Tab-separated table of C-alpha atoms in Angstrom:
chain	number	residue	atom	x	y	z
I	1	UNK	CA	36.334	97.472	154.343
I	2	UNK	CA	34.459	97.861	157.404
I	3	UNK	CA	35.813	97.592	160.941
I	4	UNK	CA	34.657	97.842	164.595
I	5	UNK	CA	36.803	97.176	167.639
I	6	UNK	CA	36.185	97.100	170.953
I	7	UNK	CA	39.031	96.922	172.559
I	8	UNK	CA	37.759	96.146	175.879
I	9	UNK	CA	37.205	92.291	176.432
I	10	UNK	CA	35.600	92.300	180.048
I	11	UNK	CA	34.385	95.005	182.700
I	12	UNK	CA	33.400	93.909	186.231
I	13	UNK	CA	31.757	96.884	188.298
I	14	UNK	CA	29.807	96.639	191.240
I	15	UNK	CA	26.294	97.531	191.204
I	16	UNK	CA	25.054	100.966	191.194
I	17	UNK	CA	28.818	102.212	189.360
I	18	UNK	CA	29.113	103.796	186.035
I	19	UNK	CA	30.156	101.564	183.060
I	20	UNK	CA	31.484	102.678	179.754
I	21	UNK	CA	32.299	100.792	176.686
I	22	UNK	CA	34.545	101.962	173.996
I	23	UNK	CA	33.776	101.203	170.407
I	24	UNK	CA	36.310	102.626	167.711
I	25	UNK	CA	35.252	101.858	163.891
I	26	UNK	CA	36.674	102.235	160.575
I	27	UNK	CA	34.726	103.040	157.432
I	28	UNK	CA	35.020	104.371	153.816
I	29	UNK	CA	31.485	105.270	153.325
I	30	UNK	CA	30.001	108.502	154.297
I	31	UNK	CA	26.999	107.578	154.930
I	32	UNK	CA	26.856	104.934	157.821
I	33	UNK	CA	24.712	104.092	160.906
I	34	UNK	CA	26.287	103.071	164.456
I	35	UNK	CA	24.602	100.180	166.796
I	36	UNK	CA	24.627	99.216	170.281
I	37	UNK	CA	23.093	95.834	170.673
I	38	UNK	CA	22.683	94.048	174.078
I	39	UNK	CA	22.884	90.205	174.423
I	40	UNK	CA	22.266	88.761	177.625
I	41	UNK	CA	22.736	84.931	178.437
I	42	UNK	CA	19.217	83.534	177.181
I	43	UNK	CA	21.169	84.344	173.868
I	44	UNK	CA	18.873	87.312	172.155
I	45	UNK	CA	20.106	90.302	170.818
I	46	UNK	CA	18.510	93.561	171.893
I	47	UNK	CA	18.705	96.869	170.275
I	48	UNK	CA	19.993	99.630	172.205
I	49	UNK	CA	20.616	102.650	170.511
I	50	UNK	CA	21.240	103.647	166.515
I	51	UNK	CA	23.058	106.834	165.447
I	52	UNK	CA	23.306	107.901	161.997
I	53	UNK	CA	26.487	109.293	160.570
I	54	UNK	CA	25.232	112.348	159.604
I	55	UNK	CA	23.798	113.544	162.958
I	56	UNK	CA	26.204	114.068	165.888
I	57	UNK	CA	23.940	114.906	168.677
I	58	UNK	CA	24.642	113.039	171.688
I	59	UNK	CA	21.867	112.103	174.039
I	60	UNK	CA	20.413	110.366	177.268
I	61	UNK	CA	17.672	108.004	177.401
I	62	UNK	CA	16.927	106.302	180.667
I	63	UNK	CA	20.258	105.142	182.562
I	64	UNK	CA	22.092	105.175	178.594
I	65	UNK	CA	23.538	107.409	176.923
I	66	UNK	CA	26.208	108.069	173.977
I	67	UNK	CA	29.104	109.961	172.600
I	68	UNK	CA	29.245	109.539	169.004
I	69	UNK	CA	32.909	111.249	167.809
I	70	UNK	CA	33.667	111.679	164.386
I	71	UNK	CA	35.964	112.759	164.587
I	72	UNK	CA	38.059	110.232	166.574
I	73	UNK	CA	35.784	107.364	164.428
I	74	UNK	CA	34.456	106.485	168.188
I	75	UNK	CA	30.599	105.522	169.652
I	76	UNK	CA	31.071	105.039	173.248
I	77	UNK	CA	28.384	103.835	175.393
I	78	UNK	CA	27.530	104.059	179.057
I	79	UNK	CA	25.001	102.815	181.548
I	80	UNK	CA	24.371	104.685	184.000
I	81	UNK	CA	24.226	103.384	188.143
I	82	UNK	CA	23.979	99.878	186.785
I	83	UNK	CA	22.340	97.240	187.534
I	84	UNK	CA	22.576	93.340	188.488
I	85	UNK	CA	20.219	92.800	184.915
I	86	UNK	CA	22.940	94.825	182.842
I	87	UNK	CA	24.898	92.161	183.191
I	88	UNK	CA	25.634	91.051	179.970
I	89	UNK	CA	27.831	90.792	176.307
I	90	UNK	CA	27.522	94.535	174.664
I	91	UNK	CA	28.211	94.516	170.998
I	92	UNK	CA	28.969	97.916	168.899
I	93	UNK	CA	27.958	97.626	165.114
I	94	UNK	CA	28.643	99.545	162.215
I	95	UNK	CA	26.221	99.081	159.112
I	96	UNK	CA	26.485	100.610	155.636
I	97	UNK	CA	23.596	102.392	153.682
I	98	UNK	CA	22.193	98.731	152.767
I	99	UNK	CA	22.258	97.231	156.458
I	100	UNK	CA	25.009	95.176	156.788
I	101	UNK	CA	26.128	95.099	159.724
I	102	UNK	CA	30.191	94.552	160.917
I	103	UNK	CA	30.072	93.833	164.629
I	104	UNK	CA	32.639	94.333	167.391
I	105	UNK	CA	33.942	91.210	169.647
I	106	UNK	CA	31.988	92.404	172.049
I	107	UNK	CA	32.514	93.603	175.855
I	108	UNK	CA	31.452	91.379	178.644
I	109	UNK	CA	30.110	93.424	181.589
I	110	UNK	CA	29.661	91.599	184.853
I	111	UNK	CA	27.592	93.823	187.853
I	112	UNK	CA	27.711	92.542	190.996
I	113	UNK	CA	25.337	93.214	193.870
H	1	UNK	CA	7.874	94.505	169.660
H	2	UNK	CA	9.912	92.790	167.256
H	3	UNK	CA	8.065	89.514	165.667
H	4	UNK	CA	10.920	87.586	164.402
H	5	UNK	CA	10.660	83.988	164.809
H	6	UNK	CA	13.308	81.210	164.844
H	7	UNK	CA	12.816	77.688	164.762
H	8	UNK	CA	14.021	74.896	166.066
H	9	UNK	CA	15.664	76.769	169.286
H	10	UNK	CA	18.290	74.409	169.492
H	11	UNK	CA	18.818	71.218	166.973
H	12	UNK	CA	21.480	68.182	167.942
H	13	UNK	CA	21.726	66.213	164.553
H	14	UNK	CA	24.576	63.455	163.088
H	15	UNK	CA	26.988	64.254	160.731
H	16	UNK	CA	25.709	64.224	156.563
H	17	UNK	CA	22.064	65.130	157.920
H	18	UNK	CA	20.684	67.855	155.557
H	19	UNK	CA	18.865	70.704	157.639
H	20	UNK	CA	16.595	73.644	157.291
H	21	UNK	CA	16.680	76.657	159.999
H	22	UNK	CA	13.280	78.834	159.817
H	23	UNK	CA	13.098	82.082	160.218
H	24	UNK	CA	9.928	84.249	159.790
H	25	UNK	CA	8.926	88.074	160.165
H	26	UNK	CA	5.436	90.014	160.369
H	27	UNK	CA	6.642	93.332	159.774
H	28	UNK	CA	6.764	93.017	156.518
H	29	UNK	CA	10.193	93.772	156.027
H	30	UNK	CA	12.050	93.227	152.874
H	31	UNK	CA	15.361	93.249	154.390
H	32	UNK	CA	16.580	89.759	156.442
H	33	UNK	CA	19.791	88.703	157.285
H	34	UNK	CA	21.386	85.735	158.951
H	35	UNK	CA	24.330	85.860	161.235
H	36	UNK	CA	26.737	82.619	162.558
H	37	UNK	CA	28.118	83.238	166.234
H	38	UNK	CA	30.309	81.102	168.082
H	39	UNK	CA	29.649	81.523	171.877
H	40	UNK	CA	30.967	84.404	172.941
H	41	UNK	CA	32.100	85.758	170.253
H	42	UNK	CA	31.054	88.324	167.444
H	43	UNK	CA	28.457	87.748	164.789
H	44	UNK	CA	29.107	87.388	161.176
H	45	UNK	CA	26.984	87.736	158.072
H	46	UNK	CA	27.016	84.894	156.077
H	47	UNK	CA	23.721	85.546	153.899
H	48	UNK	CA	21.478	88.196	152.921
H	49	UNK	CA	18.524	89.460	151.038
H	50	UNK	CA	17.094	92.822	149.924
H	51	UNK	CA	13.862	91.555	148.691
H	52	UNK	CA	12.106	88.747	147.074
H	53	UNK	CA	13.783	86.910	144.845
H	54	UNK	CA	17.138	88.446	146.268
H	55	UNK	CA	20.014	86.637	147.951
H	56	UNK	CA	24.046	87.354	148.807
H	57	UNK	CA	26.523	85.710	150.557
H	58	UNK	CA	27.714	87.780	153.656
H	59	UNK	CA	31.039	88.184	154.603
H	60	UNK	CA	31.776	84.943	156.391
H	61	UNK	CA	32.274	82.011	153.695
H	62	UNK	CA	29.241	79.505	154.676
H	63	UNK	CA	28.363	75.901	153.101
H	64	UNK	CA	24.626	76.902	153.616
H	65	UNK	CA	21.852	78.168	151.079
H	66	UNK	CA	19.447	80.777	151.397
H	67	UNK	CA	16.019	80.819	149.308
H	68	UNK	CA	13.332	84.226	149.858
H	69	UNK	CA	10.127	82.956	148.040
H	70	UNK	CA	7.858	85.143	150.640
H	71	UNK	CA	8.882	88.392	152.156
H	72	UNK	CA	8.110	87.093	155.663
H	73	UNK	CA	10.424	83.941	154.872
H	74	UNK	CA	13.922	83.398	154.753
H	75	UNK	CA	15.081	80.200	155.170
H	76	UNK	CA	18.590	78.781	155.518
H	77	UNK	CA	19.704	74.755	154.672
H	78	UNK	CA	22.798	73.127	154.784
H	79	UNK	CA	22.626	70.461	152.539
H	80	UNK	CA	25.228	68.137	154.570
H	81	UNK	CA	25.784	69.389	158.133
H	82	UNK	CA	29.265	68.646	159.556
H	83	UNK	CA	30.469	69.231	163.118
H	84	UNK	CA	32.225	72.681	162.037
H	85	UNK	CA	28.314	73.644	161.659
H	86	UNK	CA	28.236	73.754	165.067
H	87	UNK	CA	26.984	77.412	166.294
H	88	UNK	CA	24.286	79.837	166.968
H	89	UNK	CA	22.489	80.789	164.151
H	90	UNK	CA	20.540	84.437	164.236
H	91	UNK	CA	17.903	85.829	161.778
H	92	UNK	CA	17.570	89.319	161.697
H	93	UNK	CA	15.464	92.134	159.722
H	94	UNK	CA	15.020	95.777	159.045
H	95	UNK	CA	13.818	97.973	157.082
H	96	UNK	CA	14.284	102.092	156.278
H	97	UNK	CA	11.864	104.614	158.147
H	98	UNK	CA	9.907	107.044	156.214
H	99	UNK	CA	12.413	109.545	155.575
H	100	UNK	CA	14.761	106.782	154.019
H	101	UNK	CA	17.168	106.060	157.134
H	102	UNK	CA	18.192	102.395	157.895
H	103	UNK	CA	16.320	101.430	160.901
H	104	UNK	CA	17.686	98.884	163.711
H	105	UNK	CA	17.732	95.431	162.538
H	106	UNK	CA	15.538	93.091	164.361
H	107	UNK	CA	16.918	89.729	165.532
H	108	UNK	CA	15.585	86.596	165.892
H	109	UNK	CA	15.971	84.416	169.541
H	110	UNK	CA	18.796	82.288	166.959
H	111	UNK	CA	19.474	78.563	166.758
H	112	UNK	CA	21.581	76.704	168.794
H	113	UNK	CA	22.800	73.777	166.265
H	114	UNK	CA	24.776	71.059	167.628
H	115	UNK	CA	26.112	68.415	164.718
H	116	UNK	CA	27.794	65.234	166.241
């Protein structure tokens, strides 16, 4: 069975600070894709980033980037000098080879100005 | 731009009602999903299809049905709606890229059902 934790419930950081979120998962499948979806209060979930379990390669795009660790089963995520509009629930996901997706509780990130 | 459409946005109906959430996709997809969230918390799958004609239950036990006539359509009822049916409800879609790698799913703006 599938598994994502984020252990993390709630991270308050004032505006302009580094955030990182920690997302650990569990899976028996070799072949499996890692998400990070946004959802701010209107209620929508936005897609972030994907990483595929076969490529490693960490990167940087805009103020986000990655560090995808198979070795410690771990996809963290940071945003980089955030922002009031970051504010918002972060979930990691974990999807096999046919989509399904297992999602994290999520981690509530509060910016303040 | 994703083009996944949900409707009704939010829905307040009395107990034994039967109900149908709409959910609809341009991109020709012929994956779709629906999730159940309780505020604040995480998502669960509670139906899915890979195709036409295809439907599974997800991992969260649900009372509702799923039919997928159309690709673009994928529409969920619950045949008596009780106040534990209260929750968000979120379509979703995706689809593999060229090269055959799962692609992000695409989610609906969800359905906030209230049952009295």
């Amino acid at each position: 069975a599938q598994k994502v934790t984020q252990a993390q419930t709630e991270i308050s950081v004032v505006e302009k600070e580094d955030v990182t979120l920690d997302c650990v998962y569990e899976t028996r499948d070799t072949t499996y894709y890692l998400f990070w979806y946004k959802q701010p209060p209107s209620g929508e979930l936005v897609f972030l980033i994907r990483r595929n379990s076969f490529d490693e390669q960490n990167e940087i795009s805009g103020r986000y980037s990655w560090n995808f660790q198979k070795s410690t089963s771990s996809f963290n995520f940071t945003i980089t000098a955030s922002q009031v509009v970051d504010s918002a629930v972060y979930f990691c996901a974990l999807s096999d080879s046919w989509g399904k997706l297992q999602f994290g509780a999520g981690t509530q990130v509060v910016v303040t100005p | 731009e994703a083009d996944i459409y949900q409707t009704p946005r939010y829905l307040v109906i009395g107990t034994g009602k039967k109900i149908t959430l709409e959910c609809s996709q341009t991109m020709g997809h012929d994956k779709m999903y629906w999730y159940q969230q309780d505020p604040g918390m995480e998502l669960h799958l509670i139906h899915y299809s890979y195709g036409v004609n295809s439907t599974e239950k997800g991992d969260l036990s649900s009372e509702s049905t799923v039919s997928r006539i159309r690709t673009e359509h994928f529409p969920l009822t619950l045949e008596s709606a009780r106040p534990s049916h209260t929750s968000q409800y979120l379509c979703a879609s995706s689809d593999y890229s060229p090269v055959g790698r799962l692609n992000e799913q695409f989610f609906g703006p969800g359905t906030r059902l209230t049952v009295l």
